[in-house]
XYZ file of C-alpha atoms in Angstrom:
708
model
C 28.814 2.553 22.468
C 28.144 6.268 22.309
C 28.645 8.247 19.122
C 27.796 11.854 18.134
C 24.530 11.016 16.382
C 23.309 8.960 19.335
C 24.035 11.880 21.666
C 22.174 14.292 19.394
C 19.147 11.988 19.283
C 19.192 11.466 23.059
C 19.164 15.221 23.575
C 16.396 15.808 21.015
C 14.042 13.381 22.810
C 14.909 14.587 26.333
C 12.118 16.095 28.517
C 13.418 19.614 27.859
C 14.919 18.844 24.454
C 14.276 20.502 21.132
C 11.183 18.400 20.344
C 9.536 19.309 23.641
C 10.296 22.994 23.036
C 9.388 23.194 19.373
C 6.424 20.850 18.822
C 2.972 20.763 20.390
C 1.779 17.819 22.471
C 5.212 16.165 22.634
C 5.974 14.167 25.750
C 8.941 11.812 26.165
C 8.113 8.114 25.739
C 10.734 5.553 26.609
C 9.749 3.249 23.758
C 10.032 6.058 21.230
C 13.452 7.062 22.538
C 14.651 3.444 22.512
C 13.596 3.080 18.891
C 15.198 6.407 17.914
C 18.500 5.387 19.491
C 18.423 2.018 17.719
C 17.838 3.817 14.410
C 20.693 6.208 15.219
C 23.021 3.238 15.808
C 22.241 1.593 12.473
C 22.442 4.932 10.632
C 25.850 5.605 12.136
C 27.347 2.157 11.550
C 25.341 0.648 8.684
C 23.454 -2.631 8.555
C 19.807 -3.599 8.903
C 17.311 -2.911 11.690
C 13.786 -4.335 11.958
C 11.493 -2.580 14.455
C 7.973 -3.557 15.458
C 6.583 -0.462 17.173
C 3.115 -0.772 18.685
C 0.397 1.821 18.124
C 1.166 5.038 19.980
C 4.954 4.593 20.160
C 5.475 7.482 17.758
C 7.607 5.540 15.300
C 7.466 8.275 12.648
C 9.441 10.734 14.784
C 11.589 7.860 16.080
C 13.020 7.176 12.631
C 12.794 10.685 11.160
C 14.757 12.496 13.879
C 17.939 10.367 13.681
C 17.703 10.245 9.885
C 17.481 14.037 9.643
C 20.178 14.686 12.253
C 22.586 12.323 10.507
C 23.007 14.656 7.550
C 22.838 11.644 5.224
C 20.737 11.436 2.083
C 17.606 9.491 3.013
C 15.132 7.461 0.996
C 11.857 6.951 2.838
C 9.321 4.449 1.471
C 5.739 3.856 2.634
C 3.005 1.462 1.560
C 0.298 4.028 0.856
C 0.017 7.356 -0.926
C -1.895 8.694 2.093
C 1.088 8.187 4.421
C 3.400 9.483 1.701
C 1.451 12.733 1.583
C 1.307 12.949 5.385
C 5.072 12.523 5.759
C 5.902 15.017 3.040
C 3.291 17.670 3.819
C 3.104 17.453 7.626
C 5.615 15.360 9.583
C 8.837 16.169 7.738
C 8.283 19.958 7.478
C 7.427 20.122 11.198
C 10.608 18.311 12.184
C 12.831 20.174 9.737
C 11.569 23.437 11.222
C 11.872 22.196 14.811
C 15.432 20.981 14.276
C 16.289 24.046 12.164
C 17.998 22.006 9.469
C 18.720 23.095 5.860
C 17.106 19.995 4.376
C 15.564 19.740 0.929
C 12.533 17.446 0.667
C 11.028 15.748 -2.370
C 7.970 13.610 -3.005
C 8.080 11.010 -5.757
C 5.100 8.905 -6.794
C 4.420 6.527 -9.661
C 3.518 7.730 -13.143
C -0.194 7.167 -12.650
C -0.253 9.856 -9.954
C 0.800 12.629 -12.342
C -1.002 14.335 -15.194
C 0.476 13.592 -18.625
C -0.274 16.682 -20.711
C 0.462 14.848 -23.975
C -2.081 12.120 -23.245
C -4.529 14.747 -21.976
C -4.389 16.423 -25.387
C -4.883 13.063 -27.094
C -7.871 12.360 -24.831
C -9.459 15.638 -25.918
C -9.397 14.358 -29.513
C -10.551 10.856 -28.560
C -14.055 10.202 -29.888
C -14.500 7.202 -27.563
C -14.779 9.161 -24.289
C -17.893 7.558 -22.794
C -20.185 10.287 -21.489
C -20.855 13.981 -20.888
C -19.740 13.782 -17.241
C -16.306 12.494 -18.279
C -15.993 15.244 -20.906
C -16.849 17.851 -18.240
C -14.261 16.328 -15.883
C -11.634 16.462 -18.624
C -12.389 20.158 -19.127
C -11.946 20.740 -15.384
C -8.603 18.935 -15.433
C -7.452 20.994 -18.432
C -8.168 24.188 -16.477
C -6.289 22.861 -13.432
C -3.346 21.836 -15.620
C -2.651 25.505 -16.387
C -1.955 26.337 -12.730
C -0.537 23.203 -11.122
C 3.180 23.091 -10.429
C 3.479 19.393 -9.593
C 0.795 17.803 -11.775
C -0.064 15.522 -8.834
C -3.676 14.415 -9.296
C -4.066 14.297 -5.499
C -4.411 18.086 -5.697
C -7.790 17.676 -7.414
C -10.498 17.396 -4.743
C -13.251 14.937 -5.482
C -11.439 13.112 -8.302
C -12.551 9.495 -8.027
C -9.527 7.197 -8.217
C -11.762 4.765 -10.127
C -12.600 7.306 -12.869
C -12.222 5.845 -16.387
C -10.611 9.139 -17.365
C -7.462 8.628 -15.258
C -5.799 6.065 -17.587
C -6.437 8.471 -20.474
C -4.645 11.441 -18.852
C -1.745 9.632 -17.173
C 1.114 7.645 -18.611
C 2.491 4.268 -17.649
C 5.685 2.425 -18.421
C 4.147 0.949 -21.528
C 2.776 4.067 -23.223
C 5.204 6.805 -22.105
C 7.099 8.277 -25.088
C 10.119 9.294 -23.012
C 12.489 11.884 -24.461
C 10.648 11.806 -27.796
C 7.433 13.111 -26.256
C 6.516 16.616 -27.495
C 5.826 17.577 -23.852
C 9.051 16.070 -22.488
C 10.529 19.366 -21.267
C 7.454 20.190 -19.149
C 6.727 16.601 -18.060
C 5.541 16.452 -14.443
C 7.013 12.962 -13.895
C 10.457 14.101 -15.014
C 10.215 17.259 -12.919
C 9.431 15.159 -9.831
C 12.430 12.913 -10.568
C 14.750 15.895 -10.995
C 13.619 17.272 -7.641
C 14.190 13.859 -6.049
C 17.728 13.610 -7.391
C 18.552 16.993 -5.870
C 16.890 16.440 -2.488
C 18.266 15.294 0.867
C 15.142 13.334 1.846
C 12.963 11.656 -0.786
C 9.573 10.136 0.069
C 8.472 7.301 -2.225
C 6.234 4.228 -1.887
C 6.889 0.483 -1.972
C 5.206 0.086 -5.369
C 7.575 2.611 -6.921
C 10.606 1.006 -5.278
C 9.864 -2.496 -6.553
C 8.618 -1.339 -9.937
C 12.069 0.077 -10.503
C 13.753 -3.118 -9.376
C 11.667 -4.950 -11.968
C 11.958 -2.597 -14.950
C 14.523 0.086 -14.005
C 12.503 3.042 -15.220
C 11.092 4.944 -12.248
C 14.215 6.929 -11.390
C 15.324 4.717 -8.498
C 18.258 3.428 -10.563
C 19.868 6.876 -10.286
C 18.488 7.736 -6.857
C 19.158 4.640 -4.726
C 22.971 4.568 -5.167
C 23.153 8.173 -3.968
C 21.478 7.572 -0.580
C 22.995 5.972 2.502
C 19.877 5.555 4.632
C 16.798 3.689 3.393
C 13.721 3.474 5.648
C 10.633 1.368 4.940
C 7.581 2.327 6.998
C 4.498 0.068 6.860
C 7.085 -2.629 6.146
C 4.610 -5.467 6.793
C 3.392 -4.950 3.202
C 6.846 -5.141 1.678
C 6.880 -8.826 0.728
C 3.477 -8.858 -0.972
C 4.176 -5.635 -2.899
C 7.558 -6.935 -4.000
C 6.189 -10.307 -5.106
C 3.636 -8.599 -7.356
C 6.336 -6.605 -9.152
C 9.164 -9.135 -9.372
C 7.162 -11.629 -11.397
C 5.461 -10.908 -14.698
C 1.900 -10.738 -15.937
C -0.191 -10.444 -19.061
C -3.736 -9.107 -18.912
C -6.538 -8.952 -21.427
C -7.215 -5.386 -20.245
C -3.619 -4.476 -21.238
C -4.207 -5.999 -24.658
C -7.442 -4.053 -25.121
C -5.764 -0.836 -23.932
C -2.981 -1.117 -26.504
C -5.578 -2.001 -29.142
C -7.474 1.211 -28.388
C -4.253 3.262 -28.483
C -3.149 1.723 -31.804
C -6.501 2.490 -33.384
C -6.706 6.062 -32.060
C -3.079 6.889 -32.949
C -3.252 5.190 -36.343
C -6.399 7.032 -37.379
C -5.110 10.380 -36.055
C -1.540 10.273 -37.405
C -1.393 7.677 -40.183
C -4.861 7.176 -41.614
C -4.797 5.027 -44.740
C -1.188 3.861 -44.269
C -2.213 0.570 -42.667
C -5.376 -1.427 -42.065
C -5.762 -0.147 -38.510
C -9.315 -1.437 -38.155
C -8.318 -4.924 -39.296
C -5.183 -5.086 -37.144
C -7.019 -3.891 -34.044
C -10.062 -6.090 -34.533
C -7.762 -9.133 -34.783
C -5.932 -8.240 -31.559
C -9.166 -7.378 -29.771
C -10.773 -10.661 -30.877
C -7.786 -12.683 -29.661
C -7.852 -10.909 -26.281
C -11.586 -11.472 -25.830
C -11.292 -15.139 -26.858
C -8.558 -15.574 -24.245
C -10.814 -14.057 -21.590
C -13.664 -16.398 -22.586
C -11.416 -19.380 -21.862
C -12.060 -18.650 -18.186
C -15.844 -18.864 -18.543
C -18.471 -16.458 -17.234
C -17.625 -15.009 -13.829
C -19.736 -12.689 -11.685
C -16.994 -12.311 -9.057
C -13.210 -12.507 -9.037
C -11.595 -15.934 -8.908
C -8.080 -17.378 -9.021
C -7.296 -20.522 -11.016
C -4.312 -22.706 -10.212
C -1.929 -23.263 -13.103
C -1.135 -26.907 -13.753
C 1.938 -27.842 -15.776
C 0.436 -26.804 -19.112
C -2.697 -24.755 -18.472
C -4.894 -23.197 -15.767
C -7.152 -25.520 -13.805
C -10.290 -26.528 -15.675
C -9.092 -25.399 -19.124
C -8.099 -27.928 -21.802
C -4.347 -27.814 -22.457
C -4.599 -27.695 -26.239
C -7.320 -25.060 -26.359
C -5.393 -22.888 -23.880
C -2.155 -23.104 -25.845
C -3.986 -22.313 -29.093
C -5.666 -19.267 -27.537
C -2.308 -17.932 -26.335
C -0.767 -18.580 -29.724
C -3.606 -16.625 -31.341
C -2.794 -13.662 -29.093
C 0.861 -13.964 -30.093
C -0.032 -14.070 -33.790
C -2.255 -10.983 -33.433
C 0.649 -9.187 -31.738
C 2.933 -10.089 -34.650
C 0.368 -8.702 -37.113
C 0.187 -5.455 -35.125
C 3.997 -5.211 -35.035
C 4.158 -5.536 -38.816
C 1.677 -2.675 -39.252
C 3.532 -0.481 -36.754
C 6.851 -1.165 -38.497
C 5.553 0.577 -41.622
C 4.863 3.865 -39.793
C 7.468 3.861 -37.011
C 9.282 6.913 -38.440
C 6.175 9.100 -38.592
C 5.819 9.807 -34.845
C 7.366 8.615 -31.578
C 3.909 7.399 -30.551
C 4.249 4.529 -33.046
C 7.694 3.535 -31.769
C 6.366 3.326 -28.219
C 3.356 1.317 -29.363
C 5.750 -1.057 -31.132
C 7.695 -1.533 -27.868
C 4.487 -2.222 -25.951
C 3.237 -4.845 -28.363
C 6.680 -6.467 -28.583
C 6.766 -6.771 -24.785
C 3.323 -8.398 -24.790
C 4.430 -10.875 -27.470
C 7.428 -11.702 -25.287
C 5.148 -12.364 -22.319
C 2.937 -14.634 -24.411
C 6.010 -16.725 -25.236
C 6.982 -16.817 -21.551
C 3.575 -18.170 -20.540
C 3.791 -20.842 -23.265
C 6.986 -22.123 -21.597
C 7.443 -23.759 -18.149
C 7.207 -21.660 -14.980
C 10.445 -20.386 -13.437
C 11.783 -22.386 -10.459
C 10.757 -21.127 -6.987
C 7.853 -19.271 -8.594
C 4.130 -19.901 -8.945
C 1.666 -19.267 -11.747
C -2.026 -18.604 -11.622
C -4.820 -16.820 -13.476
C -6.898 -13.977 -12.020
C -10.331 -13.774 -13.614
C -12.994 -11.122 -13.059
C -16.171 -10.310 -14.932
C -14.264 -7.959 -17.234
C -10.743 -9.320 -17.617
C -8.215 -12.139 -17.212
C -4.653 -11.731 -15.936
C -1.947 -14.354 -16.336
C 0.359 -14.123 -13.330
C 3.786 -15.503 -12.419
C 5.520 -14.465 -9.201
C 8.320 -15.588 -6.871
C 7.166 -16.989 -3.524
C 8.900 -14.174 -1.637
C 11.444 -11.367 -2.031
C 14.220 -12.911 0.105
C 16.673 -13.629 -2.716
C 16.074 -10.232 -4.320
C 16.725 -8.411 -1.036
C 19.887 -10.397 -0.281
C 21.377 -10.257 -3.786
C 20.134 -6.976 -5.244
C 19.772 -4.698 -2.224
C 22.097 -5.694 0.581
C 25.034 -6.374 -1.760
C 24.599 -3.259 -3.857
C 27.800 -1.157 -3.769
C 27.570 2.333 -2.349
C 28.261 5.366 -4.502
C 27.642 7.864 -1.705
C 30.078 10.747 -1.426
C 31.650 11.647 1.898
C 29.916 14.520 3.638
C 31.378 17.614 5.209
C 31.569 17.790 8.988
C 32.277 21.501 9.419
C 28.781 22.938 9.092
C 27.525 25.364 11.703
C 25.483 23.559 14.396
C 21.757 24.257 14.741
C 20.836 26.969 17.252
C 19.713 24.513 19.932
C 23.056 22.654 19.854
C 25.638 24.255 22.190
C 28.664 22.061 21.457
C 30.290 22.778 18.062
C 32.051 19.403 18.065
C 28.644 17.721 17.727
C 27.659 19.623 14.582
C 25.186 17.998 12.233
C 26.849 16.887 8.962
C 25.335 18.022 5.693
C 24.554 15.655 2.865
C 24.386 18.562 0.447
C 27.604 20.364 1.406
C 30.003 20.000 -1.517
C 32.960 21.818 0.048
C 34.766 18.658 1.121
C 35.081 15.054 0.089
C 33.322 15.465 -3.262
C 33.457 12.314 -5.371
C 34.961 10.053 -2.692
C 33.205 6.722 -2.191
C 31.802 6.115 1.273
C 33.265 2.893 2.688
C 30.467 2.516 5.233
C 27.694 0.056 4.394
C 24.250 1.394 3.604
C 21.774 1.599 6.504
C 18.375 -0.131 6.192
C 15.467 0.379 8.605
C 12.220 -1.624 8.368
C 9.370 -0.746 10.702
C 5.654 -1.344 11.255
C 3.170 -1.751 14.077
C 2.786 -5.447 13.206
C 5.582 -7.731 12.015
C 4.859 -11.063 13.711
C 4.372 -12.692 17.098
C 7.754 -14.218 17.955
C 10.918 -12.535 19.302
C 12.741 -12.752 15.946
C 9.701 -11.585 13.941
C 10.243 -14.451 11.507
C 6.935 -13.813 9.727
C 8.598 -10.693 8.304
C 12.335 -11.352 8.341
C 12.336 -14.757 6.575
C 10.427 -13.872 3.370
C 12.278 -10.541 3.223
C 15.752 -12.101 3.507
C 16.497 -10.233 6.750
C 17.296 -13.133 9.106
C 20.587 -11.474 10.153
C 19.058 -8.047 10.851
C 18.946 -6.536 14.335
C 15.411 -6.894 15.714
C 13.710 -4.556 18.201
C 10.164 -4.829 19.549
C 8.674 -1.765 21.250
C 5.344 -2.149 23.039
C 2.486 0.311 22.783
C 2.376 2.857 25.639
C -1.437 2.753 25.773
C -3.175 1.459 28.902
C -5.237 -1.187 27.115
C -6.762 -2.807 30.243
C -8.457 0.494 31.112
C -9.009 1.811 27.584
C -10.352 -1.213 25.711
C -12.483 -4.333 26.098
C -12.695 -7.550 24.095
C -15.848 -9.607 23.618
C -16.007 -13.019 21.930
C -19.597 -14.377 21.584
C -19.396 -18.070 22.504
C -22.843 -18.946 21.149
C -22.219 -17.752 17.583
C -22.044 -20.445 14.871
C -18.705 -21.386 13.321
C -17.526 -19.166 10.434
C -18.113 -21.912 7.844
C -21.818 -22.101 8.783
C -24.067 -20.348 6.193
C -25.823 -18.541 9.050
C -22.622 -16.923 10.346
C -22.827 -13.637 8.413
C -26.487 -13.180 9.367
C -25.659 -13.682 13.055
C -22.728 -11.247 12.823
C -25.015 -8.661 11.214
C -27.653 -9.116 13.942
C -25.076 -8.760 16.728
C -23.551 -5.721 15.022
C -26.929 -4.035 14.459
C -27.862 -4.437 18.109
C -24.478 -3.099 19.235
C -24.691 -0.133 16.854
C -28.128 0.840 18.197
C -26.837 0.811 21.760
C -23.743 2.849 20.932
C -25.391 5.207 18.435
C -23.123 4.470 15.462
C -19.341 5.065 15.613
C -18.723 1.466 14.515
C -16.421 -0.237 12.018
C -17.316 -3.765 10.889
C -14.369 -5.565 9.259
C -14.946 -8.656 7.141
C -12.441 -11.166 5.790
C -14.196 -11.742 2.447
C -16.150 -9.662 -0.050
C -18.999 -12.180 0.130
C -19.347 -11.573 3.878
C -19.028 -7.826 3.262
C -22.059 -7.829 0.994
C -24.098 -10.205 3.166
C -23.467 -8.330 6.417
C -23.920 -4.926 4.777
C -27.282 -5.896 3.244
C -28.686 -7.315 6.506
C -27.501 -4.335 8.569
C -29.134 -1.889 6.151
C -32.431 -3.725 6.596
C -32.174 -3.967 10.376
C -31.089 -0.359 10.909
C -33.565 1.188 8.473
C -35.416 4.023 10.168
C -32.982 4.146 13.110
C -31.279 7.337 11.945
C -27.984 5.457 11.716
C -26.340 5.469 8.288
C -24.864 2.185 7.058
C -21.909 2.715 4.720
C -20.663 -0.278 2.722
C -17.316 -0.469 0.964
C -17.655 -0.385 -2.816
C -20.627 1.988 -2.863
C -18.351 5.053 -2.797
C -14.615 5.721 -3.272
C -12.557 4.942 -0.170
C -11.732 8.604 0.455
C -15.428 9.516 0.401
C -16.342 6.658 2.761
C -13.707 7.690 5.310
C -14.747 11.345 5.217
C -18.447 10.493 5.513
C -17.793 8.130 8.426
C -15.890 10.795 10.350
C -18.549 13.428 9.672
C -21.444 11.105 10.521
C -19.907 10.179 13.856
C -19.807 13.742 15.176
C -22.156 15.069 17.809
C -25.553 16.021 16.456
C -25.459 13.457 13.652
C -27.514 10.270 13.663
C -24.425 8.100 13.718
C -22.532 6.002 11.213
C -21.430 2.416 10.762
C -18.973 1.358 8.063
C -18.873 -2.226 6.786
C -15.558 -2.796 5.031
C -12.919 -5.298 4.060
C -9.450 -5.477 2.502
C -7.655 -2.099 2.718
C -9.748 -0.841 5.659
C -8.054 -3.364 7.958
C -5.129 -0.944 8.076
C -4.445 2.726 7.398
C -7.917 3.788 8.561
C -7.083 6.214 11.360
C -10.058 7.589 13.335
C -8.901 8.796 16.772
C -11.238 9.964 19.507
C -14.964 9.300 19.925
C -15.698 8.942 16.199
C -14.804 5.219 16.361
C -15.500 3.286 19.572
C -16.526 -0.153 18.358
C -14.689 -2.491 15.979
C -16.388 -5.757 14.999
C -14.399 -8.440 13.144
C -16.394 -11.244 11.548
C -13.806 -14.044 11.864
C -10.121 -14.874 12.282
C -8.320 -13.571 9.166
C -6.543 -16.700 7.926
C -5.271 -16.552 4.332
C -7.436 -18.530 1.853
C -5.898 -22.036 1.596
C -6.896 -22.467 -2.044
C -5.078 -19.311 -3.164
C -2.297 -20.483 -5.538
C 0.394 -18.350 -3.867
C -0.679 -19.459 -0.372
C -0.774 -23.074 -1.537
C 2.733 -22.887 -3.042
C 4.178 -21.314 0.103
C 2.541 -24.004 2.235
C 3.995 -26.783 0.104
C 7.473 -25.282 0.353
C 7.295 -25.209 4.150
C 6.062 -28.788 4.291
C 8.915 -29.856 1.983
C 11.271 -28.315 4.565
C 9.704 -30.441 7.297
C 7.876 -27.486 8.860
C 4.217 -26.956 9.682
C 2.450 -24.772 7.135
C -0.331 -24.065 9.633
C 1.883 -23.049 12.567
C 4.614 -21.328 10.541
C 2.504 -19.611 7.884
C -1.272 -19.573 8.408
C -1.233 -18.601 12.093
C 1.444 -15.866 11.750
C -0.441 -14.428 8.759
C -3.627 -14.331 10.832
C -1.757 -12.763 13.757
C -0.506 -9.845 11.673
C -3.874 -9.236 9.990
C -5.754 -9.463 13.296
C -3.384 -7.026 14.998
C -3.856 -4.614 12.102
C -7.644 -4.803 12.304
C -7.730 -4.520 16.099
C -5.337 -1.585 15.828
C -8.106 0.563 14.315
C -9.753 0.849 17.767
C -7.363 2.686 20.106
C -5.386 5.464 18.440
C -4.615 7.879 21.313
C -4.026 7.784 25.081
C -7.592 8.979 25.748
C -9.527 6.674 23.380
C -12.079 4.210 24.757
C -13.530 1.303 22.818
C -14.683 -2.295 22.438
C -13.407 -4.978 20.077
C -15.871 -7.747 19.182
C -14.474 -10.817 17.441
C -17.267 -13.039 16.145
C -15.209 -16.245 16.041
C -15.190 -18.369 19.189
C -12.134 -20.291 17.967
C -10.174 -17.432 19.528
C -10.921 -18.825 23.014
C -11.683 -22.498 22.334
C -8.588 -23.643 20.398
C -4.860 -23.729 21.038
C -4.011 -21.638 17.989
C -6.783 -19.217 18.998
C -5.054 -18.635 22.298
C -1.847 -17.848 20.391
C -3.772 -15.232 18.417
C -5.341 -13.887 21.601
C -1.907 -13.526 23.199
C -0.760 -11.443 20.231
C -3.548 -8.884 20.774
C -3.110 -5.926 23.140
C -3.983 -6.831 26.769
C -7.603 -5.680 26.706
C -9.975 -6.666 29.520
C -12.388 -9.403 28.450
C -16.163 -9.101 28.615
C -17.648 -12.503 29.432
C -21.334 -12.033 28.552
C -23.592 -10.257 26.064
C -25.035 -8.313 28.994
C -21.558 -7.019 29.873
C -21.092 -5.936 26.253
C -24.432 -4.097 26.265
C -23.588 -2.299 29.511
C -20.187 -1.236 28.191
C -21.668 0.140 24.969
C -24.453 2.008 26.749
C -21.960 3.528 29.186
C -19.817 4.805 26.301
C -22.940 6.163 24.611
C -23.974 8.095 27.714
C -20.468 9.459 28.177
C -20.371 10.553 24.520
C -23.733 12.345 24.850
C -22.590 14.027 28.048
C -19.362 15.288 26.471
C -21.221 16.436 23.358
C -23.705 18.480 25.379
C -20.897 20.023 27.427
C -19.040 20.950 24.246
C -22.182 22.367 22.649
C -23.128 24.578 25.556
C-alpha cells in the first residue's frame, strides 16, 4: 500500500532523483531501494523490521533516507564508536544537505569517551601517576581541554585507548559526582546529553543503550520515550552487548580502583579524620586475596560456577573470601560515613562501596533463574559475572511494550526544493506550531540491520535471542559479482585444527602466499593462542623479505589499521596483519590494499565457555540440537563477517583462503560454504599461486601507470 513517505523514498532513490543529483558516485541499486522502502513502511506504520543487507547494498543510506524524510525523531545505535563517528561526521551531514532538511544532529557516547575536568584536576594532584610520559600526556590533555567544545577524547590524535591515564581523567557511573560536582555546569557529558535531548537524530551505541536499561543513568531514560524511530545498525552484536549489561558483575580491579580513590580523596580532603591507610589496606588485601583464589594465570580463563563456588575452588574458602571482601566494604562505609558531609566526593564513594557490598551479597546467594554465572580470570584481575542467556525477555517486556510519549508533528512545513508536490511535504519533528503535548497513538518503529544475521529465511540466529520472532524479515543480497571478483581456496592436505601442527602449517601457507602477492594480506585467527603462534612463525619466515608482519596486541588497533593501509600502498614493501577478535568485523580496507584474507579455522564458539554451555543445555532441554541450532549458526555469522573483509567495492579483487578442510568434507561444512558469497573455487595450490601472482602483476602494472 502506497503512502506519502514511501513515495518520497521511491523518488529519492530514482535514477534521476535527489540522491543521484546531490551525491557523488550514487547509482540506483534495486536491493538498496527495496530495503529503503521496507524501512519507510515500518516507519510509517510502526512495528519491527529485521534486515540482513549484504556487503555493498548501501544499507546506511537505505535506513537513513526514510528516517530523515519521515520528520520523526530518530535514535540511531551502532556497535562501534568508529561507525558512530562516521555516521555523525560524514553520512548524516551529507544526506541532510542533499535532502535540504532542517535536521538537528547529536552524537552521544558513554562517559568514558568524554574528559571529566574534575577528575583531571584530581589526577594532577595524584602522586601515584606512574611515569614521566603519563605526566607529559596529562599536560597535553590539560592544554587541549581549554579549547575543546565537546570534550570527546576521540579528538586527540594518537591517544592510546589503553593508556592508564584515561580512567583518571574520565568518569564512570560509579565515581561521577552528578549535580554536586564542582564542574557540573561545564560537564561535557551533560552538555552532550542536553544536545541529544534537543536533536532530531541522535547517534548512540549499543553499549550506551543497554547500560541505561541496566542502571538508568546515561540519559536514555529521558531520550527514548521522545523518539518514534529506533534503528540498530551492526545489530548482530546486539544480543551479546545486551547480555553483558543486563547481568551484574564484581571485579577485583573495581575494588582496587575504589580503594585508590578512597585513599587519594581521604588524604586530600579529610586527612586525620579517619584511618584511611588502614581502611584501604584492608579492602586492598581482601581484593587481592579474592584474586589469588583463582591461582596464577598467564592468560585469560573462564571458570564455570557450580552451585556454591567456581570450578576448582573449595566452597568454604570461596565463601570466606567473599565474606572478607564484604566485611572490608563495611569497614570502608563506616569510615566514609564520618566524613560524608565534607565533600560530595565522599558521598559518591559511599555509594560505590555500598553497591559493591550489595554485589558481594548477591554472589553469596543462588544464581537467578535463566541466568548463568562464571568467573573471568586474567593475570591481573578476577571478575565475578552473572548474565541472562539472552535479551529476548528484556526486548519483549521493556522495549516493545514501552508506551510512547511522542508528540504529534506538524504537517504544514514547506517542502524541500526538490519536491514539487506540496501535498507530499516532509513533516517536522521539531515544529511546535501544532499538536504540542498530544500523545502519538502509533506504535514505535524498530529497525534492526546488519550484513550478517543468520543463514535461514527467518534469521532465527538473530530474532530468537532478541525476542523478535514476530518481526518482518527482509534479506537483501550483495550486488557484487563474487564469481568474477573473488576466489576461495581450501587446502585439503592441511592437518585438522586440533592438531598441534595446524598453526605452523597455516603460517607456512600464509607466508608463501604473502611472498607471491607482495603483502596486502589479513590473517584472521579464532584464538589468541593461534594468533601468537602464527604471528611468531610468519615473522621468522618473512624476515628479510621487505614485508612487514603486524600482529594484534603489539600496537593499538587504530595504529595497526593505519599502518596496514599505509604499508600496502605502491612503493612500500608490503604488509600483512595477523589479528583476531575485533578485526573479524569493522575492518574496512577497500581497493588493492587488501587482496588476500586467510582464516585459520571455522569459527565455532568455544564449547567449554560457561555462557555457550548454558545456552546449549537450554536448547537440548527443549529437544533441539545445540550443534545445528546454535554452534553452526554462530559459526556462519562469524565466518561471513570474516570473509566480508575481502570484497568491499564493485572493483575489488581478492582471494579467501580457509585453512580448515571440514568446510568441504563434512555436511555442516557444506552448510557453512553455502552461507558464503558465491566465489569461484580454486582446486589446487598451483591455482592459488597463479591467482596470487596474477593479482601481484596487475597491482604492479597499475602502480606504475599511476606513478608515471
